[in-house]
Every structure is written in structure tokens, then in C-alpha cells.
GROMACS .gro file of C-alpha atoms in nm:
model
   99
    1MET     CA    1   8.199  11.457  11.676
    2LEU     CA    2   7.838  11.426  11.415
    3PHE     CA    3   7.903  11.660  11.124
    4SER     CA    4   7.894  11.547  10.807
    5GLY     CA    5   8.109  11.661  10.468
    6ASP     CA    6   8.240  12.008  10.450
    7LYS     CA    7   8.161  12.073  10.837
    8MET     CA    8   8.366  11.754  10.968
    9GLU     CA    9   8.629  11.824  10.746
   10LYS     CA   10   8.652  12.255  10.877
   11GLU     CA   11   8.617  12.110  11.194
   12ILE     CA   12   8.939  11.875  11.195
   13LEU     CA   13   9.115  12.149  10.992
   14ASN     CA   14   9.098  12.418  11.261
   15LYS     CA   15   9.171  12.171  11.545
   16LEU     CA   16   9.480  12.053  11.403
   17LEU     CA   17   9.576  12.439  11.330
   18ASN     CA   18   9.475  12.560  11.681
   19LEU     CA   19   9.717  12.218  11.809
   20GLY     CA   20   9.994  12.376  11.623
   21ALA     CA   21   9.991  12.265  11.258
   22ASP     CA   22  10.146  12.503  10.969
   23ASP     CA   23   9.963  12.329  10.674
   24VAL     CA   24   9.678  12.088  10.705
   25ILE     CA   25   9.460  11.907  10.417
   26VAL     CA   26   9.148  11.693  10.541
   27LYS     CA   27   8.936  11.485  10.323
   28ILE     CA   28   8.657  11.322  10.479
   29THR     CA   29   8.516  11.008  10.233
   30ASP     CA   30   8.201  10.829  10.267
   31GLU     CA   31   8.240  10.488  10.083
   32ASP     CA   32   7.923  10.206  10.069
   33ILE     CA   33   8.078   9.842  10.059
   34GLU     CA   34   7.925   9.583   9.937
   35GLN     CA   35   8.033   9.165  10.030
   36VAL     CA   36   7.898   8.889   9.893
   37ARG     CA   37   8.005   8.541   9.980
   38PHE     CA   38   7.945   8.230   9.766
   39SER     CA   39   7.919   7.862   9.856
   40ARG     CA   40   7.840   7.548   9.607
   41ASN     CA   41   7.784   7.813   9.322
   42ARG     CA   42   7.488   7.980   9.582
   43ILE     CA   43   7.484   8.305   9.747
   44ASP     CA   44   7.576   8.232  10.093
   45ILE     CA   45   7.573   8.619  10.280
   46ALA     CA   46   7.500   8.926  10.147
   47LYS     CA   47   7.634   9.214  10.359
   48ASN     CA   48   7.612   9.601  10.298
   49TRP     CA   49   7.788   9.868  10.552
   50GLN     CA   50   7.899  10.273  10.551
   51GLU     CA   51   8.241  10.368  10.628
   52LYS     CA   52   8.367  10.712  10.683
   53SER     CA   53   8.717  10.764  10.681
   54ALA     CA   54   8.918  11.115  10.739
   55ASP     CA   55   9.257  11.135  10.490
   56ILE     CA   56   9.457  11.396  10.666
   57PHE     CA   57   9.804  11.571  10.570
   58VAL     CA   58   9.956  11.803  10.832
   59ALA     CA   59  10.306  11.955  10.791
   60LEU     CA   60  10.459  12.141  11.061
   61GLY     CA   61  10.773  12.316  10.917
   62LYS     CA   62  10.922  12.077  10.678
   63ARG     CA   63  10.790  11.784  10.905
   64THR     CA   64  10.488  11.614  10.686
   65MET     CA   65  10.306  11.335  10.777
   66PHE     CA   66  10.000  11.171  10.575
   67THR     CA   67   9.698  10.960  10.822
   68THR     CA   68   9.396  10.768  10.772
   69ILE     CA   69   9.108  10.810  11.055
   70LYS     CA   70   8.863  10.598  11.080
   71ASP     CA   71   8.735  10.647  11.461
   72PHE     CA   72   8.560  10.943  11.497
   73ASP     CA   73   8.422  10.859  11.856
   74ASN     CA   74   8.785  10.958  12.001
   75ILE     CA   75   8.897  11.201  11.715
   76ASP     CA   76   9.036  11.494  11.974
   77ALA     CA   77   9.273  11.213  12.091
   78SER     CA   78   9.348  11.081  11.725
   79LEU     CA   79   9.446  11.461  11.636
   80LYS     CA   80   9.657  11.522  11.918
   81THR     CA   81   9.842  11.191  11.844
   82VAL     CA   82   9.882  11.281  11.482
   83MET     CA   83  10.028  11.590  11.638
   84GLU     CA   84  10.271  11.425  11.854
   85LEU     CA   85  10.412  11.146  11.562
   86ALA     CA   86  10.454  11.529  11.275
   87LYS     CA   87  10.665  11.654  11.579
   88LYS     CA   88  10.888  11.325  11.580
   89ALA     CA   89  10.857  11.274  11.212
   90ASN     CA   90  11.206  11.351  10.999
   91GLU     CA   91  11.209  11.682  10.781
   92ASN     CA   92  11.129  11.649  10.446
   93GLN     CA   93  11.359  11.870  10.244
   94SER     CA   94  11.135  11.887   9.912
   95TYR     CA   95  10.855  12.029  10.085
   96TYR     CA   96  10.776  12.394  10.039
   97GLY     CA   97  10.430  12.407  10.162
   98ILE     CA   98  10.085  12.386  10.015
   99ALA     CA   99  10.080  12.598   9.694
   0.00000   0.00000   0.00000
């Protein structure tokens, strides 16, 4: 899936709803990460990279689940796994839907 931002969120949301979810929240995060290593008071290595993740909340009736996905290459398989795990989750008696 090579979408960005809102398009990717909508695509994931629609896929989970099509797989049977009652409620879904998806938040895509792009993060710039920087890492600096010092040796003997000097910068030894400096790296930076970008990391994308999807935070996903799914509800099936009163069964709720929250997860983070960082591998978008196999997103369809990951979403199926999310739904399988949500079906096995204990019911959350204090969950009454997304307001």
C-alpha cells in the first residue's frame, strides 16, 4: 500500500470494517528519528531515518483491541491477524462504542 496519511488511514479503516469490525480508529504516524553516538567525547556515528506506523483500535461487539503496525508490506495479512485476535479477546464490559 503506497498511500500516505489520510488515504492510508481510510484504506485500513475500510479493510477492517469489511473484515467485520464494528468500530475502528486508525492513526498514521510519520516520525523522524535521529541517533548520535559519542566515543571519547566526539561524535562517532550520526544516523537519521523516518519511521511510519499505524496505531489501530478495533472493536467487535464488546471485544476491543489496540495494536501498532510498522510493516506495511503485508498489511492485509496483518489486518486479518488483528481481527482474529480481536475475536479471541475477552469482552470489555465498560466499552459502549465510539461516541
